CSV table of C-alpha atoms and ligand atoms in Angstrom, one decimal:
chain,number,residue,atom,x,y,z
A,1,UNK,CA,-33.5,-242.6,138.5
A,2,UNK,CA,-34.5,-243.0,142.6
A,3,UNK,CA,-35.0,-245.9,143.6
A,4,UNK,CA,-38.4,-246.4,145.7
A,5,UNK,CA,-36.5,-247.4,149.1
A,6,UNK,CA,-34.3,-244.5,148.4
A,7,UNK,CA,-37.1,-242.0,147.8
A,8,UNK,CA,-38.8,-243.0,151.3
A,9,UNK,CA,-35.8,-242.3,153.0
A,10,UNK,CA,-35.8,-239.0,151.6
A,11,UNK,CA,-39.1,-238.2,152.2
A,12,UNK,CA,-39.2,-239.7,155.5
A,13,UNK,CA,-36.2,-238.1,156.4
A,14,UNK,CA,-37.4,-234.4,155.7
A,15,UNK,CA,-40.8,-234.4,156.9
A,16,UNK,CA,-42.8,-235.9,160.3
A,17,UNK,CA,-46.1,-236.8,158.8
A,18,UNK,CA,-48.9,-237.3,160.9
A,19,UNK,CA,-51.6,-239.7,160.5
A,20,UNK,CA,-48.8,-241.9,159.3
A,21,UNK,CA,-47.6,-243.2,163.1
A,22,UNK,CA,-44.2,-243.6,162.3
A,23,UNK,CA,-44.5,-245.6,159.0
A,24,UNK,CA,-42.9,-244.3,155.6
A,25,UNK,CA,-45.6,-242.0,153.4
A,26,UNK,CA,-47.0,-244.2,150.5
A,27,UNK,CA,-45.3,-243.4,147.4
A,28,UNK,CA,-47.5,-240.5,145.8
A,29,UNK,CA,-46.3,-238.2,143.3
A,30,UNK,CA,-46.6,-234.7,145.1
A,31,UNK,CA,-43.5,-236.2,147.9
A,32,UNK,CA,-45.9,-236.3,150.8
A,33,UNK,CA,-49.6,-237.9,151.6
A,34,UNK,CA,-52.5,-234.5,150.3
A,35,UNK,CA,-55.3,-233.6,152.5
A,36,UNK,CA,-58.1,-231.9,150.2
A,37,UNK,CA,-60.1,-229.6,152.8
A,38,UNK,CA,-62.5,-228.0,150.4
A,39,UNK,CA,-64.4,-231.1,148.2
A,40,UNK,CA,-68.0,-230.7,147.6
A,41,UNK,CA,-69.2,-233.7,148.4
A,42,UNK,CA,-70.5,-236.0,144.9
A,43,UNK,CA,-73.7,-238.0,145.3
A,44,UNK,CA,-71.7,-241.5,143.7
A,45,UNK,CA,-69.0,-242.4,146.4
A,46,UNK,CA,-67.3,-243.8,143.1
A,47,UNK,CA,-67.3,-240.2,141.4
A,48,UNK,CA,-65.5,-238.8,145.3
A,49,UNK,CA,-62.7,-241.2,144.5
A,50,UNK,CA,-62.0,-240.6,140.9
A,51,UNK,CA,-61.5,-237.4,141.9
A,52,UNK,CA,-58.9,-237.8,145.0
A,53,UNK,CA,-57.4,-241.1,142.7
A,54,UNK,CA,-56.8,-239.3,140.1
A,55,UNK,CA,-55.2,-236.2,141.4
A,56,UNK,CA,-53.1,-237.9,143.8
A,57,UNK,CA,-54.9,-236.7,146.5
A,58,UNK,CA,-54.8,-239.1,149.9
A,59,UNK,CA,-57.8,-238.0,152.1
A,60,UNK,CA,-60.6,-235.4,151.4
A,61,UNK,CA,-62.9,-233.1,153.7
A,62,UNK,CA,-66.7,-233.6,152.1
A,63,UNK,CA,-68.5,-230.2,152.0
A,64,UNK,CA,-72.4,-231.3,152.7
A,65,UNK,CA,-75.7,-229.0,152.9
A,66,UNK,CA,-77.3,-230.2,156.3
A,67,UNK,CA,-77.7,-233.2,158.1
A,68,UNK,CA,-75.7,-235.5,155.0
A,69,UNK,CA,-74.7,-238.3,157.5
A,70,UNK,CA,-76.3,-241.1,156.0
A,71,UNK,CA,-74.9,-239.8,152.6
A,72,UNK,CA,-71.3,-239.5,154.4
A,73,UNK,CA,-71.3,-243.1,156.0
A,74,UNK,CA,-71.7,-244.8,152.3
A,75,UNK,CA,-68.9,-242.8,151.2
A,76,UNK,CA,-67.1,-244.0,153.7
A,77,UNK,CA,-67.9,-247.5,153.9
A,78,UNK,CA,-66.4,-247.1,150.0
A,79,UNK,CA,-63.2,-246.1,151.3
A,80,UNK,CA,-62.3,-246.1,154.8
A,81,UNK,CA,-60.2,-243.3,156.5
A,82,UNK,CA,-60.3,-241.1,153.5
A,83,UNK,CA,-62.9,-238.7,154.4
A,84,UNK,CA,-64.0,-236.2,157.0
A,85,UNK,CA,-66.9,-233.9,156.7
A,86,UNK,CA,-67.9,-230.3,157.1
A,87,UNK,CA,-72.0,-229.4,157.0
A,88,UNK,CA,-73.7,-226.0,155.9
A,89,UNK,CA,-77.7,-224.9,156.4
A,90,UNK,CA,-79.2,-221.7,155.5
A,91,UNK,CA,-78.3,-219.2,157.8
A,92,UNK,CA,-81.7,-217.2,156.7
A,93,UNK,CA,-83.3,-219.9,158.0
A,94,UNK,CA,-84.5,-220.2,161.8
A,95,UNK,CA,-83.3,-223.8,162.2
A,96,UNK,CA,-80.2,-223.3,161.2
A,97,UNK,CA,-78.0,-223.5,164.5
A,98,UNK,CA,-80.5,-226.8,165.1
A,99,UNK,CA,-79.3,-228.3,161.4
A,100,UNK,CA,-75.4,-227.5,162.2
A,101,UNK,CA,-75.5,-228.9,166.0
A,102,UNK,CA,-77.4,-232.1,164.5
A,103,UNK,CA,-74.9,-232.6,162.1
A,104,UNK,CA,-71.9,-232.0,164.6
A,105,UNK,CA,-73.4,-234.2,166.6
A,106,UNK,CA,-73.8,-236.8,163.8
A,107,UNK,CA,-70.0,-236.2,163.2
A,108,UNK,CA,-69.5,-233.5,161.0
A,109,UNK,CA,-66.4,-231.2,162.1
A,110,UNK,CA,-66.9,-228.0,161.1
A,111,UNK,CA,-69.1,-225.7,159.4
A,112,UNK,CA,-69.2,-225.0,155.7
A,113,UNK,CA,-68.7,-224.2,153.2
A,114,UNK,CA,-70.6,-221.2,154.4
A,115,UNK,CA,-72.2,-219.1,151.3
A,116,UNK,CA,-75.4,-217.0,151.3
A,117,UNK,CA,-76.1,-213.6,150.6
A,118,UNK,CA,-75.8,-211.9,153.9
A,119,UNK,CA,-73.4,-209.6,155.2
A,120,UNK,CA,-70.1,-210.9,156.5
A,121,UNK,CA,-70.7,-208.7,159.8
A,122,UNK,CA,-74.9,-209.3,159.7
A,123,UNK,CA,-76.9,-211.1,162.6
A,124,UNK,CA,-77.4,-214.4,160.4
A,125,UNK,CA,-73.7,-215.0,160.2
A,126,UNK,CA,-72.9,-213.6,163.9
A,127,UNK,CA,-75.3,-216.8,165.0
A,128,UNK,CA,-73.0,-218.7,162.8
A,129,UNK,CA,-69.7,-217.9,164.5
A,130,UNK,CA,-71.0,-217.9,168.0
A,131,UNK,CA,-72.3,-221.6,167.4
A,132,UNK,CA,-68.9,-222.5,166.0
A,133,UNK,CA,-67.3,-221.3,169.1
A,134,UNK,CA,-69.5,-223.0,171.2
A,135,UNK,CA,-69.4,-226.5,169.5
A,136,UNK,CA,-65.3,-226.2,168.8
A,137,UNK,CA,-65.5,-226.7,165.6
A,138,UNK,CA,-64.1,-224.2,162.3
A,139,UNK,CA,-66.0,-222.5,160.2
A,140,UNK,CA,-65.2,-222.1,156.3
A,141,UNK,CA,-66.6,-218.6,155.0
A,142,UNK,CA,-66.9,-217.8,151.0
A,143,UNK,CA,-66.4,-214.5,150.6
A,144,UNK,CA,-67.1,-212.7,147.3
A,145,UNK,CA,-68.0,-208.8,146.5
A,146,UNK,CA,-67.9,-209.3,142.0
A,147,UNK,CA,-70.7,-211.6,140.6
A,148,UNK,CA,-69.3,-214.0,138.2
A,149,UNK,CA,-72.7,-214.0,135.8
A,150,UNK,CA,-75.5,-211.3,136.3
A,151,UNK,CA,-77.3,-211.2,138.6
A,152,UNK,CA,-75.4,-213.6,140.4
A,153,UNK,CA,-75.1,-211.5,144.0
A,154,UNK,CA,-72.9,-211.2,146.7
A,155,UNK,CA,-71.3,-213.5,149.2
A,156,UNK,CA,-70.8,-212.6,153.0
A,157,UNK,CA,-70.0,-209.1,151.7
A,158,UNK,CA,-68.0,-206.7,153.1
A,159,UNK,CA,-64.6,-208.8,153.7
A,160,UNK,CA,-62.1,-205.8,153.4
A,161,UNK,CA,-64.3,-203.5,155.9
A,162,UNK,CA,-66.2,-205.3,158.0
A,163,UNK,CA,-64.2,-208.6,158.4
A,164,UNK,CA,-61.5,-207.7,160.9
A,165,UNK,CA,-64.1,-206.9,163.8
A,166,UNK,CA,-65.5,-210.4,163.6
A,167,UNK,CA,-62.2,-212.2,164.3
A,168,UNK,CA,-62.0,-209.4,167.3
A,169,UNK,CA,-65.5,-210.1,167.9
A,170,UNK,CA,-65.5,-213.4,168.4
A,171,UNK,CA,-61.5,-214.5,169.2
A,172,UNK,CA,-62.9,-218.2,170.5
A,173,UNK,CA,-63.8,-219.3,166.6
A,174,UNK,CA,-61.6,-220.6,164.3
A,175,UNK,CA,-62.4,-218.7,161.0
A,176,UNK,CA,-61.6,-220.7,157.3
A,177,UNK,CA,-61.3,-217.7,154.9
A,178,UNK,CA,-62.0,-218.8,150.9
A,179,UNK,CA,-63.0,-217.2,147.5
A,180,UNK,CA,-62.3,-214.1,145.7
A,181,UNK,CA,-62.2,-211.6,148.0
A,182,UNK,CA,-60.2,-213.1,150.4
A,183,UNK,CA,-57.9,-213.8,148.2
A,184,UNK,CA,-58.0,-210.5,145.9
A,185,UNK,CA,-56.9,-208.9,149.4
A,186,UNK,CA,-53.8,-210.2,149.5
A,187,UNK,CA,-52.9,-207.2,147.6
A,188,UNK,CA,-53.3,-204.0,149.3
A,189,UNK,CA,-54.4,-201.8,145.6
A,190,UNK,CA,-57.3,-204.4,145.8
A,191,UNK,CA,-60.8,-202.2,145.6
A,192,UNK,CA,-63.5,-205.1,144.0
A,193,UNK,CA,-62.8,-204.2,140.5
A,194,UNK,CA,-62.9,-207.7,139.1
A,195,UNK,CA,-63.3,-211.1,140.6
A,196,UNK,CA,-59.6,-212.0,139.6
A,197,UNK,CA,-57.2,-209.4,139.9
A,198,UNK,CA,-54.3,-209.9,137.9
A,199,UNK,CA,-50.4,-207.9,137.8
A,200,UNK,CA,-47.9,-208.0,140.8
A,201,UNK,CA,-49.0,-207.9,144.2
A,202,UNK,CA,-48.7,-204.8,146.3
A,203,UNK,CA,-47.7,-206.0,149.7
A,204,UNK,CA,-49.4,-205.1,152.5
A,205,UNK,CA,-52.7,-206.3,151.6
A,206,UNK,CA,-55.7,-207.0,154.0
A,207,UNK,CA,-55.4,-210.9,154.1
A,208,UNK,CA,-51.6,-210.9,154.5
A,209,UNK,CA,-52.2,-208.6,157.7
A,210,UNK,CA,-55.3,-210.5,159.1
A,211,UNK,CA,-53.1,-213.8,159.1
A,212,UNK,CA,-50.1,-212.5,160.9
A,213,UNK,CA,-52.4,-210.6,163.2
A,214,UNK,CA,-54.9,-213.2,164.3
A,215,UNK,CA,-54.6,-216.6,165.4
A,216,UNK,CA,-57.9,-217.8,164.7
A,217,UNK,CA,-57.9,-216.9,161.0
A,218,UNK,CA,-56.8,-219.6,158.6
A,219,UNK,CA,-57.1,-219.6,155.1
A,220,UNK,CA,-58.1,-221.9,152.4
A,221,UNK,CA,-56.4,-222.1,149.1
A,222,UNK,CA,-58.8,-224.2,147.2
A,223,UNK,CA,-60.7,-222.6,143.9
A,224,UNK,CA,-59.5,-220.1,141.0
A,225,UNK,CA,-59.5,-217.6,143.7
A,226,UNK,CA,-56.1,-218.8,145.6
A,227,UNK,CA,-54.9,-220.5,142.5
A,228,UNK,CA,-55.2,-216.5,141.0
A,229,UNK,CA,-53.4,-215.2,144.0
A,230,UNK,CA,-50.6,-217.4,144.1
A,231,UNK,CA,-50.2,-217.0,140.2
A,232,UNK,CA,-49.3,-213.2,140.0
A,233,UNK,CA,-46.2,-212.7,141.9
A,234,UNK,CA,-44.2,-216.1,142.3
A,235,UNK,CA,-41.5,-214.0,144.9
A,236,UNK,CA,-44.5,-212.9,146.9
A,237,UNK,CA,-46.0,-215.8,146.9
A,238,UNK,CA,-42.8,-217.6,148.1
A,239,UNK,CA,-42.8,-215.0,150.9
A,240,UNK,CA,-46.7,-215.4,151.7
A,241,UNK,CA,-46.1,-219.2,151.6
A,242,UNK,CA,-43.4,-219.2,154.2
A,243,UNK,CA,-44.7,-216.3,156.7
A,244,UNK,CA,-48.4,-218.3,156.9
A,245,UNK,CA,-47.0,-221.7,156.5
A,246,UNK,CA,-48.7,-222.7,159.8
A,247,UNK,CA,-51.9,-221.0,158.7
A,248,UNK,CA,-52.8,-222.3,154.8
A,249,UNK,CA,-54.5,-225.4,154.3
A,250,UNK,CA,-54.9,-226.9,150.9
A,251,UNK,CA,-58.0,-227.4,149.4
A,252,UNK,CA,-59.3,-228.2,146.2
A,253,UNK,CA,-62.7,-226.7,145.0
A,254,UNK,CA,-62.2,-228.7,141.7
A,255,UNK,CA,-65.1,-229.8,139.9
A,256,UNK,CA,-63.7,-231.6,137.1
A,257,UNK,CA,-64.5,-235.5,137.0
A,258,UNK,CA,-61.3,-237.2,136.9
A,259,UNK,CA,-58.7,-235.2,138.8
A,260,UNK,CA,-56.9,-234.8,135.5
A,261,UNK,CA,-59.7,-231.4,134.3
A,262,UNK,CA,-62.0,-234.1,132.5
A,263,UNK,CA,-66.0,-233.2,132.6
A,264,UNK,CA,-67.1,-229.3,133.0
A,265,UNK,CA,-64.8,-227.3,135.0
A,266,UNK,CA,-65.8,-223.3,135.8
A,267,UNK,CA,-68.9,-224.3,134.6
A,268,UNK,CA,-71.0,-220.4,135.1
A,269,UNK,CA,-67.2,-218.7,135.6
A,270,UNK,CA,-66.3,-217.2,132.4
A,271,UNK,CA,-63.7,-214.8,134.5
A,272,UNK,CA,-62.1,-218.3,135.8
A,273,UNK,CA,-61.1,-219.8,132.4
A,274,UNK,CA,-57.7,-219.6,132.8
A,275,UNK,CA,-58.7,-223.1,134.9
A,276,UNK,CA,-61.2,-224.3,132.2
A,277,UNK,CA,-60.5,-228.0,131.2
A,278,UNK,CA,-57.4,-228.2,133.7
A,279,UNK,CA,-57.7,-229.5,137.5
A,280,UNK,CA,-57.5,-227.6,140.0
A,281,UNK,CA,-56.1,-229.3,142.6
A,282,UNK,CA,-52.9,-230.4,140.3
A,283,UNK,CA,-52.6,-226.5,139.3
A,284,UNK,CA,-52.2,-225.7,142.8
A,285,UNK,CA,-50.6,-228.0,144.5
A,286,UNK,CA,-47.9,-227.3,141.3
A,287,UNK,CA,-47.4,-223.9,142.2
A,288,UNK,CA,-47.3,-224.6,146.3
A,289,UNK,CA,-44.6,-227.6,145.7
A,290,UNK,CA,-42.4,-224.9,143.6
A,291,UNK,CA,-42.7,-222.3,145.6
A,292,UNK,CA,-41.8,-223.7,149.3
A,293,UNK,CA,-39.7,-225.7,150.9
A,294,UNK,CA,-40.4,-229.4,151.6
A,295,UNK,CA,-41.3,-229.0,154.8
A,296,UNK,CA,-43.7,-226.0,154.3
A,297,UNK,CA,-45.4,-228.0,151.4
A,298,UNK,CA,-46.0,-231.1,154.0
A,299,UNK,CA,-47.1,-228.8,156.7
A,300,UNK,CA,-49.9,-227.1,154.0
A,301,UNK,CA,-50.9,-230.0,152.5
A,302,UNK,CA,-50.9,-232.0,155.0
A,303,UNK,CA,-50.0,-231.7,158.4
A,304,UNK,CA,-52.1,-228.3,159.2
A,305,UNK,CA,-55.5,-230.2,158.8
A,306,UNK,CA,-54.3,-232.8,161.1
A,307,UNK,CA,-53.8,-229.8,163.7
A,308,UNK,CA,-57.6,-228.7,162.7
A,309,UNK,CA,-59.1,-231.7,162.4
A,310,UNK,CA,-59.6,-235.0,164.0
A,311,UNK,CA,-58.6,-237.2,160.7
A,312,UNK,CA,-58.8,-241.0,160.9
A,313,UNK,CA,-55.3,-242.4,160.5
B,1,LIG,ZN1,-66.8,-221.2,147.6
B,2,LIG,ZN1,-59.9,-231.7,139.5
C-alpha cells in the first residue's frame, strides 16, 4: 500500500502538469488530472458533473449547437474552472459563419462538434475551415462513410479521398479528426465495409500518415470509434500512442449518466455494443494508461488540450 504523500511524489515527480502551477495533482485514480475534449453538453449542470465525478474526469470541453452561452455560464457558475466550450451551427445554413463568430466572441474556443451531411471537401465545410483559421480557433470534424441505422446518412464524407487536400488547402486551421472513418483509417486494408472494423491493423493506414505528415491535424479519441481502433492491435496501438503522443487528445463521447455506463449508452448504435452499458471514457482511458508510458498518458490526457486550449487553472 502507497501512501498518499508518497504517491504525489511519484506522480509529481514523472509528469509537469499544467494548469496545476507547480502544486501536486489532486489524488485521482487515472495518476494524473483528465481533460474530456469531446462532452456534449447536458441541459442540468448537475447531470455534466455526474458524469466527469464519476469517471474521474477533472475538466470537460462542452460541445454546444449555436450561441449556448447563457447555457454555459450556469454550468459554470455550478463548478468553476471545469469547463470550456466548443459551438456548432448548420453549415447548410447561410448564418452559419455569423452563429460560430457570435459564439467565439461569447467565449466559445473552437468549433464543433462539426456533423452534417455535406462533403468533407464541399463549399459548406470549406466556409467552415476558412472561418476557423481566421478566428484561431480548432475545429472538431465527425467523419463517418457506414450509417449506423437505415437511412441514417453520411457525415463529412469522403475522409480517405478527399481529406488530405483540405489540411493542404487550408495549412492555417487546426483540424480535430473524430468518428468512424477517421479512425477505421488507421488501417490501411480499410475500404468502408463496416463502421467498426475489427482484426489486426495493417500499418500504414491513412490517419497514421496524415498525423505524422501534418501539423495541423490532431485527433480525437473519444466515442466507440477510437475506443475500436485502439482495441484491435494492442502493439500497434502502443506504437501509434507513442509516434502521435503530441497529437491525441482524449475525449469522451460517453453518454451514459453516471460515468460508471448507468442510463442508455449507444442508444441507435447496434454495431457499437461492445460499449453498451459500460462507460466510455473509463474504457478508454484503461486501454491509453496500459498502453503508454506515464508521461505519454499525461501529455494525452491532459497536457495537449492545455497546448490547444486556453483552460482555466
Ligand atoms: Zn461525433
Ligand atoms: Zn460514461
Amino acid at each position: 500500500m502507497i501512501s498518499r504523500r508518497a504517491f504525489l511524489e511519484t506522480v509529481s515527480a514523472a509528469v509537469v502538469i499544467p494548469g496545476w502551477a507547480g502544486q501536486a495533482a489532486p489524488p485521482n485514480e487515472w495518476g494524473s488530472p483528465v481533460f474530456d475534449l469531446h462532452f456534449h453538453m447536458r441541459p442540468q449542470p448537475a447531470s455534466n458533473l455526474a458524469h466527469l465525478d464519476g469517471a474521474g474526469i477533472t475538466k470537460a470541453n462542452l460541445l454546444t449547437r449555436a450561441t449556448a452561452a447563457e447555457q454555459v455560464a450556469a454550468i459554470e457558475a455550478a463548478a468553476p474552472r471545469r469547463f470550456t466550450w466548443f459551438s456548432s451551427a448548420d453549415v447548410t445554413k447561410p448564418d452559419a459563419e455569423q452563429a460560430l463568430t457570435a459564439a467565439v466572441k461569447a467565449g466559445a474556443q473552437g468549433f464543433g462538434e462539426m456533423k452534417f451531411h455535406v462533403a468533407a471537401d464541399g463549399p459548406e465545410l470549406r466556409r467552415m475551415y476558412a472561418l476557423a483559421a481566421d478566428l484561431k480557433v480548432p475545429i472538431l470534424v465527425h467523419f463517418q462513410e457506414v450509417d449506423h441505422f437505415p437511412d441514417e446518412g453520411t457525415w463529412s464524407t469522403g475522409f480517405a479521398k478527399t481529406f488530405e487536400s483540405m489540411l493542404k488547402a487550408y495549412p492555417k486551421t487546426t483540424f480535430i479528426g473524430h468518428a468512424d472513418a477517421f479512425w477505421a483509417n488507421v488501417s490501411a486494408d480499410y475500404h468502408n465495409e463496416a463502421a467498426y472494423p475489427s482484426g489486426p491493423i495493417v500499418r500504414g493506414g491513412i490517419t497514421d500518415k496524415l498525423l505524422g505528415d501534418y501539423p495541423n491535424l490532431l485527433g480525437d479519441l473519444s466515442a466507440n470509434s477510437s475506443n475500436n481502433a485502439l482495441s484491435r492491435d494492442p502493439e500497434f496501438t502502443k506504437d501509434f500512442l507513442a509516434r502521435h503522443r503530441t497529437k491525441l487528445l482524449f475525449g469522451s463521447d460517453c453518454s451514459c449518466t453516471d460515468g460508471h455506463g448507468g442510463g442508455v449508452s449507444q442508444a441507435n448504435n447496434p454495431a457499437a455494443a461492445r460499449l453498451a452499458g459500460k462507460c466510455v471514457a473509463r474504457e478508454t482511458l484503461t486501454i491509453l494508461k496500459r498502453s503508454t508510458t506515464p508521461a505519454a498518458f499525461a501529455d494525452i490526457v491532459w497536457g495537449n488540450a492545455h497546448k490547444l486550449l486556453t483552460i482555466p487553472a
